[in-house]
XYZ file of C-alpha atoms in Angstrom:
685
model
C 67.487 84.980 131.410
C 69.452 88.219 131.632
C 68.548 91.180 129.466
C 70.467 90.993 126.202
C 73.437 93.236 125.618
C 73.385 95.992 123.018
C 76.114 94.072 121.170
C 73.857 90.978 120.972
C 71.019 93.035 119.492
C 73.391 94.782 117.072
C 74.768 91.458 115.884
C 71.259 90.019 115.454
C 70.236 93.093 113.457
C 73.331 92.891 111.260
C 72.797 89.269 110.336
C 69.074 89.754 109.773
C 69.932 92.514 107.297
C 71.739 89.940 105.166
C 68.388 88.658 103.956
C 66.260 87.138 106.628
C 63.696 85.184 104.658
C 62.893 83.508 101.401
C 60.165 86.046 100.718
C 60.114 89.520 102.271
C 57.568 89.648 105.079
C 54.788 92.170 104.578
C 53.715 92.189 108.205
C 54.464 95.186 110.366
C 56.166 93.164 113.087
C 57.736 89.791 113.772
C 54.886 89.115 116.200
C 52.390 89.338 113.341
C 54.673 87.311 111.081
C 54.641 84.414 113.522
C 50.904 84.600 114.039
C 50.117 84.518 110.297
C 53.259 83.351 108.499
C 53.161 83.818 104.747
C 53.771 80.777 102.589
C 57.212 80.332 101.109
C 57.534 82.217 97.834
C 58.297 79.397 95.439
C 58.956 81.869 92.639
C 62.299 82.829 94.130
C 64.876 81.501 91.631
C 66.812 78.572 93.016
C 69.636 77.778 90.618
C 67.323 77.129 87.711
C 69.908 75.325 85.634
C 70.902 72.866 88.337
C 70.177 69.338 87.073
C 66.953 67.758 88.316
C 67.923 64.276 89.374
C 66.676 61.504 91.556
C 70.296 60.525 92.169
C 72.587 61.839 94.882
C 75.074 64.544 93.953
C 78.560 64.848 95.432
C 81.335 67.418 95.572
C 82.782 66.348 92.206
C 79.670 67.223 90.205
C 79.062 70.148 87.887
C 77.801 73.323 89.586
C 76.940 75.989 87.005
C 75.265 79.259 87.868
C 72.213 80.751 86.182
C 72.306 84.542 86.361
C 68.893 86.170 86.897
C 67.700 88.686 84.347
C 67.652 91.654 86.695
C 69.420 93.032 89.725
C 66.187 92.841 91.722
C 65.757 89.148 90.911
C 69.357 88.452 91.923
C 69.047 90.303 95.204
C 65.933 88.300 96.061
C 67.835 85.104 95.275
C 70.888 86.352 97.187
C 68.818 87.004 100.316
C 67.511 83.441 100.258
C 70.981 82.056 99.559
C 72.619 83.987 102.402
C 70.005 82.602 104.765
C 70.761 79.092 103.474
C 74.510 79.629 103.974
C 74.125 81.005 107.488
C 71.773 78.203 108.481
C 74.088 75.547 107.024
C 77.099 76.990 108.830
C 75.329 77.223 112.172
C 75.395 81.027 112.334
C 71.673 81.687 112.047
C 71.394 82.835 114.706
C 75.002 83.813 115.266
C 76.272 82.391 118.553
C 77.532 84.832 121.124
C 81.085 85.702 120.130
C 83.660 86.444 122.796
C 84.082 90.094 123.778
C 87.562 89.822 125.250
C 90.374 91.889 123.772
C 93.041 90.053 121.774
C 96.378 89.219 123.344
C 99.201 90.699 121.242
C 102.814 90.125 122.209
C 106.348 89.407 120.977
C 106.717 92.382 118.629
C 109.636 92.273 116.162
C 110.583 95.144 113.892
C 111.720 93.940 110.500
C 112.583 95.506 107.134
C 109.595 97.728 106.406
C 107.157 95.933 108.673
C 106.622 94.606 112.175
C 105.302 91.197 113.193
C 103.528 90.278 116.416
C 101.946 87.197 117.905
C 98.197 87.344 118.421
C 95.463 85.169 119.841
C 91.855 85.820 120.780
C 88.643 83.960 121.525
C 85.953 83.466 118.895
C 83.473 81.390 120.866
C 84.187 81.695 124.583
C 87.076 79.345 125.405
C 87.897 78.663 121.726
C 90.960 80.521 120.478
C 92.045 81.892 117.125
C 95.824 82.135 116.748
C 98.007 83.900 114.235
C 100.546 86.510 113.212
C 99.866 90.238 112.975
C 101.853 92.284 110.456
C 101.911 96.095 110.416
C 103.600 98.650 108.158
C 106.747 100.390 109.352
C 108.121 103.638 107.933
C 104.647 104.594 106.704
C 102.315 107.118 108.273
C 98.805 105.743 108.596
C 96.096 107.656 106.716
C 93.763 109.743 108.859
C 91.225 106.913 108.832
C 93.813 104.190 109.429
C 95.547 101.580 107.281
C 93.572 99.194 105.102
C 93.724 95.624 106.362
C 93.822 92.107 104.953
C 92.832 88.821 106.563
C 94.917 85.903 105.295
C 93.179 82.517 105.583
C 95.632 79.796 104.603
C 94.752 76.510 102.931
C 95.896 72.934 103.389
C 99.639 73.461 103.239
C 101.385 71.303 105.842
C 101.542 73.107 109.207
C 99.856 76.169 107.720
C 101.461 79.334 109.074
C 104.568 77.285 109.918
C 104.814 75.789 106.426
C 108.228 74.998 104.947
C 108.558 73.657 101.418
C 111.158 70.918 100.939
C 114.501 71.766 99.303
C 113.406 69.947 96.151
C 110.152 71.916 96.021
C 112.042 75.166 96.542
C 114.387 74.414 93.632
C 111.435 73.563 91.384
C 109.577 76.759 92.269
C 112.634 78.889 91.544
C 113.462 77.049 88.323
C 109.951 77.444 86.863
C 109.650 81.115 87.766
C 106.866 80.473 90.235
C 108.961 82.193 92.914
C 111.686 84.855 92.812
C 113.278 84.337 96.238
C 114.197 81.278 98.225
C 112.489 82.460 101.406
C 109.230 83.072 99.540
C 109.527 79.603 98.005
C 109.908 78.125 101.489
C 106.829 79.903 102.871
C 104.681 81.721 100.320
C 102.137 82.709 102.982
C 104.685 84.655 105.000
C 105.886 86.274 101.775
C 102.376 87.520 101.020
C 101.845 88.949 104.503
C 105.219 90.707 104.456
C 104.564 92.301 101.068
C 101.068 93.473 102.000
C 102.466 95.107 105.145
C 105.226 96.781 103.145
C 102.527 98.116 100.819
C 100.766 99.750 103.769
C 98.268 97.149 104.995
C 97.772 95.665 108.434
C 97.629 91.890 107.926
C 96.253 89.181 110.193
C 97.206 85.660 109.158
C 95.126 83.314 111.284
C 95.424 79.563 111.675
C 92.994 77.067 110.269
C 91.652 74.728 112.965
C 94.167 71.950 113.612
C 97.112 73.834 112.081
C 100.113 75.603 113.651
C 99.023 76.959 117.061
C 95.321 76.054 116.736
C 95.287 72.616 118.347
C 92.272 72.633 120.651
C 90.632 70.486 117.971
C 93.303 68.360 116.341
C 94.275 68.205 112.677
C 93.116 64.573 112.599
C 89.680 65.481 113.946
C 89.174 68.599 111.822
C 90.566 67.460 108.478
C 90.949 63.684 108.548
C 87.773 62.584 110.285
C 86.786 59.118 109.133
C 90.169 58.203 107.665
C 91.779 56.863 110.809
C 89.141 57.643 113.424
C 85.426 57.714 114.083
C 83.447 59.350 116.840
C 83.452 57.580 120.197
C 79.970 56.758 121.450
C 78.522 59.727 123.334
C 75.393 60.179 125.360
C 72.772 62.760 124.408
C 74.271 65.435 126.644
C 77.900 65.028 125.569
C 78.637 64.852 121.873
C 81.446 65.496 119.416
C 81.546 67.185 116.047
C 80.522 64.997 113.077
C 77.891 63.268 115.230
C 74.166 63.227 114.463
C 73.589 65.564 117.414
C 76.176 68.120 116.308
C 74.797 68.132 112.766
C 71.268 68.585 114.106
C 72.549 71.726 115.831
C 74.419 72.882 112.702
C 77.805 72.450 114.361
C 80.700 71.787 111.979
C 84.374 72.513 111.437
C 83.448 74.694 108.475
C 81.031 76.612 110.663
C 83.680 77.081 113.341
C 86.171 78.350 110.787
C 83.583 80.808 109.492
C 82.978 82.003 113.047
C 86.744 82.424 113.414
C 86.814 84.483 110.212
C 83.990 86.749 111.383
C 85.679 87.215 114.754
C 89.035 87.916 113.054
C 87.269 90.585 111.001
C 85.979 92.201 114.197
C 89.370 92.016 115.918
C 91.359 93.569 113.095
C 88.700 96.222 112.544
C 88.931 97.244 116.201
C 92.677 97.980 115.997
C 93.399 101.684 116.411
C 95.539 101.896 113.256
C 93.026 100.128 110.945
C 90.311 101.607 108.745
C 87.440 99.216 109.484
C 85.746 100.119 106.196
C 88.733 98.790 104.226
C 89.200 95.135 105.163
C 89.761 92.422 102.552
C 90.265 88.686 102.828
C 92.407 86.332 100.785
C 93.639 82.765 100.816
C 94.245 79.893 98.443
C 92.650 76.459 98.144
C 90.904 75.787 101.467
C 91.815 79.352 102.408
C 90.021 80.438 99.263
C 86.914 78.643 100.510
C 87.166 80.535 103.781
C 87.649 83.784 101.856
C 84.527 83.681 99.708
C 82.392 82.202 102.487
C 83.466 84.822 105.033
C 82.820 87.659 102.590
C 79.420 86.097 101.795
C 78.268 86.165 105.428
C 80.062 89.342 106.546
C 78.588 92.269 104.586
C 81.161 94.726 105.940
C 84.035 92.876 104.256
C 85.221 95.282 101.575
C 86.798 92.837 99.104
C 87.634 89.168 98.634
C 90.386 87.362 96.702
C 89.904 83.568 96.882
C 92.721 81.935 94.897
C 92.571 78.574 93.053
C 89.280 77.487 94.575
C 86.152 78.903 92.947
C 84.925 76.825 90.010
C 82.000 74.835 88.658
C 83.947 71.632 89.322
C 85.233 70.159 92.604
C 83.681 72.182 95.420
C 86.086 71.441 98.280
C 87.320 68.033 99.300
C 88.061 68.488 103.004
C 85.650 68.067 105.871
C 86.467 71.695 106.766
C 85.026 72.865 103.422
C 81.687 71.089 103.654
C 78.599 71.659 105.759
C 75.158 70.089 105.631
C 72.788 72.133 103.491
C 75.448 74.476 102.136
C 75.438 73.570 98.435
C 71.963 72.085 97.984
C 70.769 73.721 94.764
C 73.832 75.936 94.482
C 77.617 75.862 94.120
C 80.803 77.821 94.644
C 80.279 80.216 91.725
C 76.975 81.386 93.144
C 78.325 81.417 96.702
C 81.243 83.593 95.591
C 78.711 85.839 93.831
C 77.371 86.841 97.238
C 80.394 89.149 97.451
C 78.881 91.300 94.655
C 79.025 94.211 94.109
C 82.156 94.382 96.267
C 85.468 93.674 94.481
C 86.136 89.972 93.890
C 89.366 88.534 92.501
C 90.162 84.950 91.546
C 93.025 82.913 90.133
C 93.142 79.611 88.292
C 95.746 76.893 87.827
C 96.053 73.476 86.254
C 93.551 72.023 88.705
C 89.749 72.010 89.094
C 89.704 75.747 88.315
C 91.183 75.219 84.836
C 87.933 75.831 82.899
C 86.886 78.957 84.796
C 87.562 81.344 81.869
C 84.742 79.755 79.863
C 82.664 78.071 82.593
C 81.968 80.189 85.652
C 83.729 83.484 85.136
C 81.464 84.707 82.290
C 78.520 84.272 84.655
C 80.328 86.269 87.340
C 80.959 89.076 84.847
C 77.304 88.974 83.834
C 76.222 89.209 87.473
C 78.519 92.144 88.231
C 77.166 93.850 85.107
C 73.762 93.907 86.834
C 75.405 96.340 89.261
C 77.152 98.179 86.406
C 80.477 97.058 87.874
C 81.798 94.386 85.495
C 85.400 95.409 86.168
C 84.982 94.782 89.918
C 85.366 91.039 89.340
C 88.730 89.789 88.060
C 90.107 86.442 86.922
C 93.828 85.774 86.628
C 94.366 82.452 84.829
C 97.676 80.614 85.139
C 97.030 77.198 83.546
C 100.742 76.427 83.222
C 101.177 76.156 87.012
C 99.833 73.464 89.341
C 97.665 74.299 92.358
C 99.414 77.232 94.040
C 99.528 80.704 95.532
C 102.843 81.547 93.926
C 104.461 84.902 93.211
C 102.599 85.382 89.939
C 99.245 84.807 91.625
C 100.263 87.006 94.556
C 101.241 89.864 92.224
C 97.700 89.730 90.855
C 96.394 89.896 94.419
C 98.621 92.875 95.332
C 97.278 94.803 92.349
C 93.731 93.860 93.307
C 94.213 95.168 96.876
C 95.941 98.299 95.578
C 92.999 99.156 93.319
C 90.278 98.096 95.759
C 91.654 100.413 98.444
C 92.891 103.137 96.075
C 96.396 102.939 97.524
C 97.963 104.581 94.479
C 100.948 102.233 94.156
C 102.601 101.669 90.785
C 101.818 98.270 89.285
C 102.934 95.568 88.900
C 103.837 95.328 92.568
C 106.791 92.976 92.973
C 108.096 91.400 96.153
C 111.561 91.809 97.494
C 113.325 89.350 99.750
C 112.603 89.166 103.468
C 113.915 87.471 106.607
C 112.112 84.165 107.039
C 110.776 83.415 110.513
C 110.204 79.802 111.448
C 107.800 78.136 113.847
C 109.853 78.691 117.004
C 109.754 82.442 116.351
C 106.112 82.525 115.254
C 104.314 80.399 117.850
C 102.019 82.404 120.100
C 102.359 80.019 123.055
C 105.103 80.290 125.679
C 105.455 80.128 129.455
C 103.685 83.464 129.833
C 101.012 82.527 127.322
C 100.188 78.854 127.960
C 98.204 76.707 125.571
C 94.469 76.455 126.319
C 92.521 73.242 126.926
C 92.367 70.800 124.029
C 91.184 67.302 123.133
C 87.940 65.370 123.010
C 86.634 66.551 126.379
C 87.205 70.153 125.342
C 85.373 69.448 122.076
C 82.399 68.011 123.974
C 82.319 71.057 126.230
C 82.469 73.338 123.202
C 79.552 71.695 121.393
C 77.450 71.702 124.578
C 78.116 75.385 125.290
C 77.537 76.279 121.652
C 74.195 74.471 121.649
C 73.194 76.234 124.867
C 73.891 79.592 123.200
C 71.639 78.650 120.298
C 68.869 77.420 122.585
C 68.991 80.673 124.531
C 69.010 82.709 121.329
C 65.758 81.125 120.143
C 63.909 80.127 123.304
C 61.418 82.769 124.378
C 61.475 83.855 127.991
C 59.095 85.924 130.076
C 61.953 88.326 130.756
C 62.419 89.024 127.034
C 61.552 92.488 125.851
C 59.081 92.633 122.938
C 61.980 93.532 120.654
C 63.992 90.469 121.656
C 60.973 88.134 121.569
C 60.085 89.285 118.054
C 63.694 88.855 116.882
C 63.804 85.287 118.234
C 60.534 84.328 116.557
C 61.684 85.827 113.267
C 64.959 83.889 113.420
C 63.087 80.662 114.099
C 60.590 81.268 111.316
C 63.290 82.081 108.773
C 65.348 79.079 109.828
C 62.526 76.629 109.227
C 61.585 78.344 105.981
C 65.125 77.886 104.737
C 65.218 74.209 105.747
C 61.931 73.554 103.939
C 62.672 75.606 100.832
C 64.440 72.752 99.035
C 61.371 70.545 99.428
C 59.201 73.279 97.932
C 61.480 73.587 94.917
C 61.691 69.807 94.429
C 57.899 69.518 94.658
C 57.589 71.828 91.655
C 59.798 69.447 89.685
C 57.474 66.471 90.068
C 54.803 65.552 87.550
C 51.903 64.275 89.683
C 49.129 62.573 87.787
C 45.909 62.022 89.743
C 43.159 59.637 88.730
C 40.210 57.846 90.289
C 42.472 54.918 91.078
C 45.271 56.855 92.693
C 48.333 58.915 91.842
C 51.552 58.549 89.903
C 54.492 60.757 90.780
C 57.179 61.161 88.138
C 60.321 63.213 87.810
C 59.750 66.058 85.376
C 61.771 64.338 82.670
C 59.421 61.353 82.978
C 62.357 59.001 83.173
C 61.293 57.093 86.251
C 58.769 56.897 89.014
C 60.057 59.184 91.701
C 58.819 57.118 94.610
C 56.958 53.846 95.223
C 53.841 55.727 96.306
C 50.968 53.593 97.593
C 47.904 55.735 97.016
C 44.253 55.373 96.091
C 41.155 57.508 96.011
C 38.065 56.865 98.140
C 34.690 57.775 96.643
C 33.050 60.800 98.162
C 30.844 63.745 97.231
C 29.619 67.103 98.353
C 32.473 68.124 100.613
C 34.022 71.578 100.690
C 37.494 70.047 101.144
C 39.577 67.170 99.860
C 41.244 64.949 102.456
C 44.754 63.579 102.292
C 45.659 60.802 104.714
C 49.390 60.485 105.268
C 51.360 57.507 106.428
C 55.042 56.692 106.459
C 54.471 53.001 107.113
C 51.692 52.032 104.682
C 49.011 51.562 107.318
C 45.561 53.027 106.649
C 43.396 50.605 108.611
C 40.464 51.755 110.751
C 40.020 54.038 112.551
C 42.489 56.075 110.485
C 39.978 56.573 107.651
C 36.962 58.389 109.062
C 35.433 60.458 106.269
C 33.750 58.211 103.672
C 31.651 61.135 102.382
C 34.676 63.262 101.526
C 36.931 62.828 98.477
C 40.130 61.343 99.834
C 43.604 60.289 98.815
C 45.714 57.940 100.874
C 49.440 58.530 100.527
C 52.217 56.350 101.842
C 55.049 58.877 101.889
C 58.177 57.343 100.378
C 61.625 58.636 99.484
C 61.893 59.685 95.819
C 65.343 58.067 95.838
C 64.741 54.330 96.316
C 66.824 52.587 98.928
C 66.876 50.941 102.313
C 63.683 51.885 104.139
C 65.511 52.167 107.457
C 68.678 53.983 106.350
C 69.305 57.012 104.216
C 71.625 56.492 101.222
C 74.998 58.246 101.339
C 77.292 59.307 98.513
C 80.392 57.263 97.823
C 83.097 58.814 99.975
C 85.622 57.050 102.186
C 84.921 59.507 104.997
C 81.572 59.058 106.778
C 80.989 62.776 107.336
C 77.365 63.835 106.918
C 78.255 66.954 104.918
C 79.556 64.968 101.947
C 75.988 63.781 101.351
C 73.724 66.385 102.936
C 75.876 69.312 101.856
C 74.686 68.647 98.292
C 71.392 66.810 98.721
C 68.242 67.398 100.701
C 67.893 64.670 103.372
C 65.267 61.952 103.038
C 62.748 63.628 105.311
C 62.791 66.717 103.081
C 62.554 64.664 99.898
C 59.494 62.988 101.387
C 58.148 66.398 102.348
C 58.473 67.351 98.670
C 56.195 64.423 97.782
C 53.656 65.598 100.365
C 53.757 69.231 99.210
C 53.527 68.221 95.566
C 50.585 65.900 96.285
C 48.700 68.599 98.198
C 49.231 71.128 95.420
C 48.090 68.612 92.786
C 44.943 67.763 94.785
C 44.120 71.431 95.213
C 44.712 72.200 91.540
C 42.552 69.276 90.405
C 39.644 69.875 92.803
C 39.879 73.669 93.217
C 39.178 72.968 96.877
C 41.406 73.368 99.943
C 43.042 70.205 101.202
C 42.698 68.876 104.719
C 45.604 66.686 105.859
C 44.928 63.919 108.402
C 47.916 62.369 110.150
C 48.841 60.236 113.077
C 51.344 61.756 115.505
C 54.275 60.039 113.770
C 53.558 62.013 110.566
C 53.038 65.392 112.252
C 56.317 66.850 110.943
C 55.250 66.523 107.304
C 51.875 68.143 107.912
C 53.315 70.955 110.033
C 56.061 71.717 107.506
C 53.506 71.694 104.677
C 51.426 74.170 106.661
C 54.464 76.449 106.907
C 55.121 76.516 103.165
C 51.604 76.338 101.690
C 48.888 79.009 101.959
C 45.549 78.390 103.671
C 43.660 78.254 100.384
C 45.783 75.251 99.392
C 46.150 73.528 102.771
C 43.312 74.544 105.042
C 43.784 72.322 108.085
C 45.854 69.600 109.704
C 44.055 67.051 111.861
C 46.199 64.928 114.153
C 44.544 61.658 115.106
C 46.175 61.184 118.470
C 48.275 63.052 121.000
C 50.372 65.786 119.408
C 52.874 65.550 122.251
C 53.865 62.063 121.061
C 55.691 63.409 117.993
C 57.363 66.541 119.335
C 60.609 64.646 119.963
C 60.990 63.256 116.418
C 64.455 64.744 115.914
C 65.693 64.337 119.481
C 65.547 60.545 119.017
C 67.790 60.496 115.917
C 71.157 58.927 116.735
C 72.746 58.407 113.316
C 73.336 60.390 110.142
C 71.686 57.570 108.162
C 68.555 57.515 110.333
C 65.469 58.069 108.161
C 64.454 61.103 110.228
C 67.912 62.723 110.284
C 67.531 66.417 109.430
C 70.564 68.704 109.801
C 69.805 71.873 111.779
C 66.493 70.503 113.095
C 67.534 70.853 116.760
C 69.023 74.280 116.094
C 65.456 75.315 115.305
C 63.974 73.457 118.316
C 62.708 70.422 116.428
C 59.032 69.756 115.801
C 58.182 71.809 118.875
C 59.881 74.840 117.340
C 58.137 74.262 114.029
C 54.743 74.008 115.725
C 55.400 77.286 117.561
C 55.648 79.300 114.336
C 52.807 77.924 112.229
C 49.259 79.204 112.462
C 47.813 77.263 115.389
C 44.294 77.772 114.013
C 45.157 75.447 111.136
C 46.049 72.509 113.422
C 43.694 70.449 115.581
C 43.689 67.010 117.160
C 41.114 64.249 117.598
């Protein structure tokens, strides 16, 4: 492996600063952290008012936010949440972004602004396309112009959008728009006005829209409606497959990578002040806006329109990723922008109730930073889902104040010359379209996975600094994946007796899992033994310690269902993120049962617990070792060859497989997990 570039180390450092663990490590180095990893701090608040349910949640649920009582408590929660977001989106660690300069061509000088065509790589070989607007007739400040990224939503053809004549008439008649050209393409109107105000604007295409066709619209946004994944072998896979999800590869993740790369590109322009970059967009573009500002700490401000609410969280496959909203929701995710300026709009859609459900919590959170006025809500309940002139005027004022531009408000648009797709497309004979289609997609996922493997796999050529950074990334990744099990374990009521154990949900409404457990008489031991099985088999020679107090636990899913297949939420599209974006997968729910059982045994006996497993159950024991301290879980004994269970996640070929765990291969599977736990706590017989 080649020595890492300074840019790679800088990017690693930047993303680790976002909050690299659930609990701050006290060790002096990552080397020490890996050798003696602290248990997960279960006192970190995890959306305390989220309903505790043994039923699956979907995107149309209710997602309130509970604001911590202090700034310190919020920042601890925010660190854990940022790690969860980055892991879910496949950017922990961040893949190697392309270093090539953007291609900018086709400049046109218009009335008060110029427009150029731009494209650049995000991941190597994967291109971001768009339009670049700059002010004319304005001298840039000494530090450069402020800049705005415009991430459009699901308007047909995106940057090339044209409303129908009937829609245009309706928009003009209702006062939603002032000019016909703005009614035809409200996105172009926004970019023009921002440039006339004195901002450099980059409007970039959503994957599958306008010029971004390397992955088609049907694949990115309509997966499962008219198509499913062709069968792939283990070395060649597509997005939405079990393999891609195990690596944390998703359309939403790719769009986030595009947003981060767009931020870098616009910040590198000579006429831009890199400390003054904002992002805006409506609907699906609003999702991109608050997510990009959540993961990019240098983003100065964010204005997601008609998206953030406690209701529907985002209906498209491009707005969902496995693990993203487990125990959280869009209000809390948008809160990760704090204390930077955050502006929102509402309409007669799922955002309708924001003034009384969601926004008060945002104001309360910003008050922790003594900046309650830095978060704004602009309700417009008399309009349907939109980014119309009234909403855009609110955004212009927000940008004006955020960047102290000194313009008189309200800032109103004036008419402009509308450019259509033939004038906006970045591709021509001198700038040919790049590779596209299913084979390109397979190449992209393979190269992306190779980047991740290299980012985490230690090598003899690694410097101590790089080796420590890799181990820390791996440790934090597994901690984040296991954190939901730790929280769920605390929500069980586990009642132990001489005859066995009963595990209930905290509300006592139902047995959480059909646990088959019993105690075996024993005395005089310094430990209590827990024998684990996932198949109900405890026959000899599995039980070997008749003199030690023992519990035998058949680990079952707290949500009853088919033993061989995980249950999915009701959604016509079979994308994993619609289920696992909101719910911990079965293997983590079962881990919660194991963790809860171990904690109950320790509390009852006041002795450390020793866990005995066969190789097939190694994951549960290893993960429990990661999240529980030695005084609670002293040792794991594997009765058999440890090597037999190191490929648990490599064998998963379906999103309903009982062992399916999103992001497990990103963090090197059971082998990666075993590499970061204390090896002195694991032995084999």
